[in-house]
Every structure is written in C-alpha cells, then in structure tokens.
Amino acid sequence: MVVSCVVSLTCLGLLFLFSKRLQQTQNNAARLHKQSHNDAEQISILRSEIAEVRASVLSIGKRLVECETFTKDLAQQQAAQKYDDPDAKIYSRAVKMVELGADLEEIMRECELPRAEAELLMSLHNKSQ
C-alpha cells in the first residue's frame, strides 16, 4: 500500500511537471505564432515601401535621361552657333592662341583684333588661371 501511494504520488508529480512543460510549450508556440504574424506584416510593409522606392528610382532615371538628352542638344546647339558666327570664330581662335602662349602682337595680327580687345582677352585668360 505504501508502495502504491509512493508510485501514485510520483505519477501525480510527473503529471504535474508534464502539464507545466506542456503549458510552457503552448505559451512559447503562441508567442512564436504572434511574432511570425508580426514579421509577416512587417515584410508586407517593407515590400510595399521597396515598390515605392523602385518606382521613384525609375522616375528619376527617366528624368535623368531627359536631362542628359537636353544637355547634349544644348551642347550641339552651342557648337553649331560657334561655327555659324564668323566673329565667334575669330574670338575662339584668339582665345586658343592666348592659351597656347601667343604674344599680344601675334594675336592682333593673326586675328585682326584691335589692341584693346587682344589685351582684354589676355587679361581674362590670365585671371582664369
């Protein structure tokens, strides 16, 4: 009888321990399920934010291409104007001669510029350096 009481008490103790462990496991499972749900919501939010950023980047890329095209067109127009204006050719040549180190008399003679204009070009070139 004593042995059966001891066995019964041992069984009850083990049953109590197992029920506590089961309850802890269920609590952990519930907590993990809730965390998993929260993580899934966060992932969904992040995916939508990434989609918005991607759309913005594409829009910026399109605008950048447009700006580059516009800049190239302007550069071509400027180059065309440089060659259309005969006076601009003279001044471009004079500036190039100044950059190459020509003296004042040579610039005046080759470009047919008055002394004042040749001096001005040389002065501007010296300031820019």
Short mmCIF file of N, CA and C in Angstrom, two decimals:
data_model
loop_
_atom_site.label_atom_id
_atom_site.label_comp_id
_atom_site.label_asym_id
_atom_site.label_seq_id
_atom_site.Cartn_x
_atom_site.Cartn_y
_atom_site.Cartn_z
N MET A 1 0.80 -1.17 0.00
CA MET A 1 0.00 0.00 0.00
C MET A 1 0.86 1.26 0.00
N VAL A 2 1.91 1.25 0.77
CA VAL A 2 2.82 2.38 0.82
C VAL A 2 3.48 2.55 -0.55
N VAL A 3 3.83 1.44 -1.14
CA VAL A 3 4.48 1.49 -2.44
C VAL A 3 3.51 2.06 -3.47
N SER A 4 2.26 1.65 -3.43
CA SER A 4 1.31 2.15 -4.40
C SER A 4 1.05 3.64 -4.19
N CYS A 5 1.09 4.13 -2.91
CA CYS A 5 0.94 5.56 -2.64
C CYS A 5 2.14 6.33 -3.19
N VAL A 6 3.31 5.76 -3.00
CA VAL A 6 4.52 6.43 -3.49
C VAL A 6 4.50 6.49 -5.03
N VAL A 7 4.10 5.38 -5.64
CA VAL A 7 4.02 5.33 -7.10
C VAL A 7 2.96 6.32 -7.58
N SER A 8 1.83 6.39 -6.88
CA SER A 8 0.76 7.33 -7.25
C SER A 8 1.24 8.76 -7.13
N LEU A 9 1.93 9.05 -5.99
CA LEU A 9 2.43 10.42 -5.80
C LEU A 9 3.48 10.76 -6.86
N THR A 10 4.31 9.81 -7.20
CA THR A 10 5.33 10.03 -8.23
C THR A 10 4.66 10.29 -9.57
N CYS A 11 3.64 9.52 -9.87
CA CYS A 11 2.90 9.70 -11.13
C CYS A 11 2.23 11.06 -11.16
N LEU A 12 1.63 11.45 -10.03
CA LEU A 12 1.00 12.77 -9.96
C LEU A 12 2.03 13.88 -10.13
N GLY A 13 3.20 13.72 -9.52
CA GLY A 13 4.27 14.72 -9.66
C GLY A 13 4.74 14.83 -11.10
N LEU A 14 4.92 13.67 -11.72
CA LEU A 14 5.34 13.68 -13.13
C LEU A 14 4.25 14.29 -14.02
N LEU A 15 3.02 13.95 -13.72
CA LEU A 15 1.89 14.51 -14.47
C LEU A 15 1.86 16.03 -14.33
N PHE A 16 2.10 16.51 -13.12
CA PHE A 16 2.14 17.96 -12.85
C PHE A 16 3.28 18.62 -13.64
N LEU A 17 4.47 18.00 -13.61
CA LEU A 17 5.62 18.53 -14.35
C LEU A 17 5.35 18.56 -15.85
N PHE A 18 4.78 17.48 -16.37
CA PHE A 18 4.48 17.42 -17.79
C PHE A 18 3.43 18.45 -18.18
N SER A 19 2.45 18.68 -17.33
CA SER A 19 1.42 19.68 -17.65
C SER A 19 2.03 21.09 -17.65
N LYS A 20 2.98 21.35 -16.71
CA LYS A 20 3.67 22.64 -16.68
C LYS A 20 4.49 22.82 -17.97
N ARG A 21 5.20 21.77 -18.35
CA ARG A 21 6.02 21.83 -19.57
C ARG A 21 5.13 22.03 -20.80
N LEU A 22 4.02 21.35 -20.84
CA LEU A 22 3.08 21.49 -21.95
C LEU A 22 2.54 22.91 -22.02
N GLN A 23 2.21 23.49 -20.86
CA GLN A 23 1.72 24.86 -20.82
C GLN A 23 2.80 25.84 -21.30
N GLN A 24 4.05 25.64 -20.87
CA GLN A 24 5.14 26.50 -21.32
C GLN A 24 5.34 26.38 -22.83
N THR A 25 5.28 25.16 -23.32
CA THR A 25 5.44 24.93 -24.75
C THR A 25 4.31 25.60 -25.53
N GLN A 26 3.09 25.51 -25.03
CA GLN A 26 1.96 26.15 -25.70
C GLN A 26 2.11 27.68 -25.68
N ASN A 27 2.59 28.21 -24.54
CA ASN A 27 2.81 29.66 -24.45
C ASN A 27 3.90 30.10 -25.45
N ASN A 28 4.97 29.31 -25.53
CA ASN A 28 6.03 29.61 -26.49
C ASN A 28 5.51 29.55 -27.93
N ALA A 29 4.70 28.53 -28.20
CA ALA A 29 4.13 28.38 -29.55
C ALA A 29 3.23 29.57 -29.88
N ALA A 30 2.43 30.02 -28.93
CA ALA A 30 1.55 31.17 -29.15
C ALA A 30 2.38 32.44 -29.38
N ARG A 31 3.43 32.60 -28.59
CA ARG A 31 4.29 33.77 -28.73
C ARG A 31 4.98 33.75 -30.10
N LEU A 32 5.48 32.58 -30.50
CA LEU A 32 6.14 32.47 -31.80
C LEU A 32 5.16 32.71 -32.95
N HIS A 33 3.93 32.24 -32.78
CA HIS A 33 2.90 32.46 -33.81
C HIS A 33 2.61 33.95 -33.95
N LYS A 34 2.48 34.63 -32.82
CA LYS A 34 2.22 36.07 -32.84
C LYS A 34 3.40 36.81 -33.47
N GLN A 35 4.62 36.42 -33.11
CA GLN A 35 5.82 37.05 -33.68
C GLN A 35 5.88 36.81 -35.18
N SER A 36 5.54 35.59 -35.60
CA SER A 36 5.53 35.26 -37.02
C SER A 36 4.52 36.12 -37.77
N HIS A 37 3.36 36.32 -37.18
CA HIS A 37 2.34 37.17 -37.79
C HIS A 37 2.84 38.61 -37.90
N ASN A 38 3.46 39.12 -36.83
CA ASN A 38 4.00 40.48 -36.85
C ASN A 38 5.11 40.61 -37.92
N ASP A 39 5.96 39.59 -38.01
CA ASP A 39 7.01 39.60 -39.01
C ASP A 39 6.43 39.62 -40.43
N ALA A 40 5.38 38.84 -40.65
CA ALA A 40 4.74 38.81 -41.96
C ALA A 40 4.16 40.18 -42.32
N GLU A 41 3.55 40.86 -41.35
CA GLU A 41 3.02 42.21 -41.59
C GLU A 41 4.16 43.17 -41.92
N GLN A 42 5.26 43.07 -41.17
CA GLN A 42 6.41 43.94 -41.41
C GLN A 42 6.99 43.70 -42.80
N ILE A 43 7.08 42.45 -43.20
CA ILE A 43 7.58 42.11 -44.54
C ILE A 43 6.68 42.70 -45.61
N SER A 44 5.39 42.63 -45.40
CA SER A 44 4.44 43.21 -46.36
C SER A 44 4.63 44.72 -46.49
N ILE A 45 4.80 45.38 -45.35
CA ILE A 45 5.02 46.84 -45.36
C ILE A 45 6.32 47.16 -46.09
N LEU A 46 7.38 46.40 -45.79
CA LEU A 46 8.68 46.66 -46.43
C LEU A 46 8.62 46.41 -47.93
N ARG A 47 7.88 45.40 -48.35
CA ARG A 47 7.74 45.13 -49.79
C ARG A 47 7.06 46.30 -50.49
N SER A 48 6.02 46.84 -49.87
CA SER A 48 5.33 47.98 -50.50
C SER A 48 6.24 49.21 -50.53
N GLU A 49 7.05 49.41 -49.49
CA GLU A 49 7.98 50.53 -49.48
C GLU A 49 9.05 50.36 -50.56
N ILE A 50 9.52 49.13 -50.74
CA ILE A 50 10.51 48.86 -51.79
C ILE A 50 9.90 49.13 -53.16
N ALA A 51 8.65 48.76 -53.35
CA ALA A 51 7.98 49.02 -54.63
C ALA A 51 7.89 50.52 -54.88
N GLU A 52 7.60 51.30 -53.85
CA GLU A 52 7.53 52.76 -54.00
C GLU A 52 8.90 53.33 -54.34
N VAL A 53 9.94 52.85 -53.65
CA VAL A 53 11.29 53.33 -53.93
C VAL A 53 11.70 52.96 -55.36
N ARG A 54 11.38 51.76 -55.78
CA ARG A 54 11.70 51.32 -57.14
C ARG A 54 11.02 52.22 -58.16
N ALA A 55 9.74 52.54 -57.93
CA ALA A 55 9.02 53.42 -58.85
C ALA A 55 9.66 54.81 -58.88
N SER A 56 10.07 55.30 -57.72
CA SER A 56 10.73 56.61 -57.66
C SER A 56 12.06 56.60 -58.40
N VAL A 57 12.83 55.54 -58.22
CA VAL A 57 14.13 55.43 -58.89
C VAL A 57 13.93 55.39 -60.41
N LEU A 58 12.93 54.66 -60.87
CA LEU A 58 12.65 54.61 -62.31
C LEU A 58 12.27 55.99 -62.83
N SER A 59 11.46 56.70 -62.07
CA SER A 59 11.06 58.05 -62.47
C SER A 59 12.27 58.97 -62.53
N ILE A 60 13.12 58.90 -61.53
CA ILE A 60 14.33 59.73 -61.51
C ILE A 60 15.23 59.35 -62.68
N GLY A 61 15.34 58.08 -62.97
CA GLY A 61 16.15 57.63 -64.10
C GLY A 61 15.66 58.19 -65.42
N LYS A 62 14.34 58.19 -65.61
CA LYS A 62 13.77 58.75 -66.84
C LYS A 62 14.08 60.24 -66.94
N ARG A 63 13.93 60.95 -65.81
CA ARG A 63 14.22 62.38 -65.82
C ARG A 63 15.70 62.64 -66.09
N LEU A 64 16.56 61.80 -65.55
CA LEU A 64 17.99 61.94 -65.78
C LEU A 64 18.32 61.75 -67.26
N VAL A 65 17.71 60.77 -67.89
CA VAL A 65 17.93 60.55 -69.32
C VAL A 65 17.45 61.76 -70.11
N GLU A 66 16.29 62.31 -69.74
CA GLU A 66 15.79 63.50 -70.41
C GLU A 66 16.75 64.68 -70.24
N CYS A 67 17.28 64.85 -69.04
CA CYS A 67 18.23 65.94 -68.78
C CYS A 67 19.51 65.75 -69.59
N GLU A 68 20.00 64.52 -69.66
CA GLU A 68 21.21 64.25 -70.44
C GLU A 68 20.97 64.53 -71.92
N THR A 69 19.81 64.14 -72.42
CA THR A 69 19.48 64.41 -73.82
C THR A 69 19.40 65.91 -74.06
N PHE A 70 18.76 66.62 -73.15
CA PHE A 70 18.64 68.08 -73.27
C PHE A 70 20.02 68.73 -73.24
N THR A 71 20.89 68.26 -72.35
CA THR A 71 22.24 68.81 -72.25
C THR A 71 23.03 68.57 -73.53
N LYS A 72 22.92 67.37 -74.08
CA LYS A 72 23.63 67.08 -75.33
C LYS A 72 23.12 67.97 -76.46
N ASP A 73 21.79 68.15 -76.52
CA ASP A 73 21.22 69.02 -77.55
C ASP A 73 21.73 70.45 -77.39
N LEU A 74 21.79 70.94 -76.16
CA LEU A 74 22.30 72.30 -75.93
C LEU A 74 23.76 72.41 -76.35
N ALA A 75 24.54 71.41 -76.02
CA ALA A 75 25.96 71.42 -76.38
C ALA A 75 26.11 71.44 -77.90
N GLN A 76 25.29 70.67 -78.59
CA GLN A 76 25.35 70.67 -80.05
C GLN A 76 24.93 72.01 -80.63
N GLN A 77 23.90 72.62 -80.03
CA GLN A 77 23.46 73.94 -80.49
C GLN A 77 24.56 74.98 -80.28
N GLN A 78 25.23 74.91 -79.12
CA GLN A 78 26.31 75.85 -78.85
C GLN A 78 27.46 75.66 -79.84
N ALA A 79 27.78 74.42 -80.11
CA ALA A 79 28.86 74.14 -81.06
C ALA A 79 28.48 74.67 -82.44
N ALA A 80 27.24 74.48 -82.82
CA ALA A 80 26.78 74.95 -84.13
C ALA A 80 26.82 76.48 -84.18
N GLN A 81 26.43 77.13 -83.13
CA GLN A 81 26.46 78.60 -83.11
C GLN A 81 27.88 79.12 -83.18
N LYS A 82 28.79 78.40 -82.56
CA LYS A 82 30.19 78.83 -82.56
C LYS A 82 30.70 78.90 -84.00
N TYR A 83 30.30 77.95 -84.82
CA TYR A 83 30.79 77.91 -86.19
C TYR A 83 29.95 78.76 -87.14
N ASP A 84 28.76 79.12 -86.75
CA ASP A 84 27.89 79.95 -87.59
C ASP A 84 28.30 81.42 -87.54
N ASP A 85 28.77 81.88 -86.42
CA ASP A 85 29.11 83.28 -86.24
C ASP A 85 30.58 83.52 -86.59
N PRO A 86 30.87 84.29 -87.64
CA PRO A 86 32.27 84.50 -88.02
C PRO A 86 33.06 85.24 -86.94
N ASP A 87 32.41 86.15 -86.22
CA ASP A 87 33.11 86.86 -85.14
C ASP A 87 33.50 85.89 -84.03
N ALA A 88 32.62 84.94 -83.76
CA ALA A 88 32.92 83.96 -82.72
C ALA A 88 34.14 83.12 -83.10
N LYS A 89 34.29 82.86 -84.40
CA LYS A 89 35.45 82.09 -84.86
C LYS A 89 36.74 82.86 -84.56
N ILE A 90 36.69 84.14 -84.82
CA ILE A 90 37.87 84.95 -84.58
C ILE A 90 38.23 84.95 -83.11
N TYR A 91 37.22 85.15 -82.26
CA TYR A 91 37.49 85.19 -80.83
C TYR A 91 37.89 83.82 -80.29
N SER A 92 37.29 82.78 -80.82
CA SER A 92 37.69 81.43 -80.40
C SER A 92 39.15 81.17 -80.77
N ARG A 93 39.51 81.59 -81.95
CA ARG A 93 40.90 81.41 -82.38
C ARG A 93 41.84 82.24 -81.51
N ALA A 94 41.42 83.47 -81.21
CA ALA A 94 42.26 84.33 -80.37
C ALA A 94 42.43 83.73 -78.98
N VAL A 95 41.35 83.20 -78.40
CA VAL A 95 41.43 82.57 -77.08
C VAL A 95 42.37 81.37 -77.14
N LYS A 96 42.26 80.59 -78.19
CA LYS A 96 43.12 79.41 -78.33
C LYS A 96 44.59 79.84 -78.43
N MET A 97 44.84 80.93 -79.15
CA MET A 97 46.22 81.42 -79.26
C MET A 97 46.74 81.90 -77.91
N VAL A 98 45.86 82.59 -77.14
CA VAL A 98 46.27 83.03 -75.80
C VAL A 98 46.61 81.83 -74.94
N GLU A 99 45.79 80.79 -75.01
CA GLU A 99 46.03 79.58 -74.22
C GLU A 99 47.34 78.91 -74.62
N LEU A 100 47.69 79.03 -75.90
CA LEU A 100 48.93 78.41 -76.37
C LEU A 100 50.15 79.29 -76.12
N GLY A 101 49.92 80.52 -75.60
CA GLY A 101 51.04 81.36 -75.20
C GLY A 101 51.48 82.38 -76.24
N ALA A 102 50.63 82.68 -77.20
CA ALA A 102 50.99 83.67 -78.22
C ALA A 102 51.09 85.04 -77.56
N ASP A 103 51.92 85.91 -78.16
CA ASP A 103 52.05 87.25 -77.59
C ASP A 103 50.99 88.17 -78.18
N LEU A 104 50.89 89.36 -77.63
CA LEU A 104 49.85 90.32 -77.97
C LEU A 104 49.90 90.70 -79.45
N GLU A 105 51.06 90.98 -79.96
CA GLU A 105 51.21 91.41 -81.36
C GLU A 105 50.76 90.31 -82.32
N GLU A 106 51.11 89.08 -82.01
CA GLU A 106 50.74 87.96 -82.88
C GLU A 106 49.23 87.77 -82.91
N ILE A 107 48.60 87.88 -81.75
CA ILE A 107 47.14 87.74 -81.68
C ILE A 107 46.47 88.85 -82.49
N MET A 108 46.96 90.09 -82.35
CA MET A 108 46.37 91.21 -83.08
C MET A 108 46.53 90.99 -84.59
N ARG A 109 47.69 90.53 -85.02
CA ARG A 109 47.96 90.35 -86.44
C ARG A 109 47.16 89.19 -87.03
N GLU A 110 47.20 88.03 -86.37
CA GLU A 110 46.56 86.83 -86.92
C GLU A 110 45.03 86.90 -86.89
N CYS A 111 44.47 87.51 -85.83
CA CYS A 111 43.01 87.53 -85.67
C CYS A 111 42.40 88.87 -86.09
N GLU A 112 43.26 89.80 -86.46
CA GLU A 112 42.81 91.12 -86.89
C GLU A 112 41.95 91.78 -85.81
N LEU A 113 42.46 91.73 -84.58
CA LEU A 113 41.77 92.33 -83.45
C LEU A 113 42.45 93.64 -83.07
N PRO A 114 41.66 94.61 -82.60
CA PRO A 114 42.27 95.82 -82.07
C PRO A 114 43.07 95.49 -80.81
N ARG A 115 44.02 96.35 -80.50
CA ARG A 115 44.89 96.14 -79.34
C ARG A 115 44.05 95.96 -78.06
N ALA A 116 43.03 96.80 -77.86
CA ALA A 116 42.23 96.76 -76.64
C ALA A 116 41.55 95.39 -76.46
N GLU A 117 41.02 94.86 -77.56
CA GLU A 117 40.35 93.55 -77.47
C GLU A 117 41.37 92.44 -77.20
N ALA A 118 42.50 92.50 -77.84
CA ALA A 118 43.53 91.48 -77.61
C ALA A 118 44.03 91.54 -76.16
N GLU A 119 44.23 92.77 -75.66
CA GLU A 119 44.66 92.91 -74.27
C GLU A 119 43.59 92.38 -73.31
N LEU A 120 42.33 92.66 -73.63
CA LEU A 120 41.23 92.16 -72.79
C LEU A 120 41.22 90.64 -72.75
N LEU A 121 41.36 90.00 -73.92
CA LEU A 121 41.39 88.53 -73.96
C LEU A 121 42.55 87.98 -73.13
N MET A 122 43.71 88.60 -73.26
CA MET A 122 44.86 88.12 -72.49
C MET A 122 44.64 88.34 -71.00
N SER A 123 44.05 89.47 -70.64
CA SER A 123 43.78 89.76 -69.23
C SER A 123 42.78 88.75 -68.66
N LEU A 124 41.72 88.47 -69.41
CA LEU A 124 40.71 87.50 -68.95
C LEU A 124 41.33 86.11 -68.80
N HIS A 125 42.16 85.75 -69.74
CA HIS A 125 42.78 84.42 -69.68
C HIS A 125 43.71 84.33 -68.46
N ASN A 126 44.45 85.39 -68.18
CA ASN A 126 45.36 85.37 -67.03
C ASN A 126 44.60 85.30 -65.72
N LYS A 127 43.43 85.94 -65.66
CA LYS A 127 42.61 85.88 -64.43
C LYS A 127 42.03 84.49 -64.21
N SER A 128 41.69 83.82 -65.29
CA SER A 128 41.07 82.50 -65.14
C SER A 128 42.07 81.44 -64.72
N GLN A 129 43.35 81.75 -64.85
CA GLN A 129 44.37 80.77 -64.43
C GLN A 129 44.69 80.98 -63.03
#
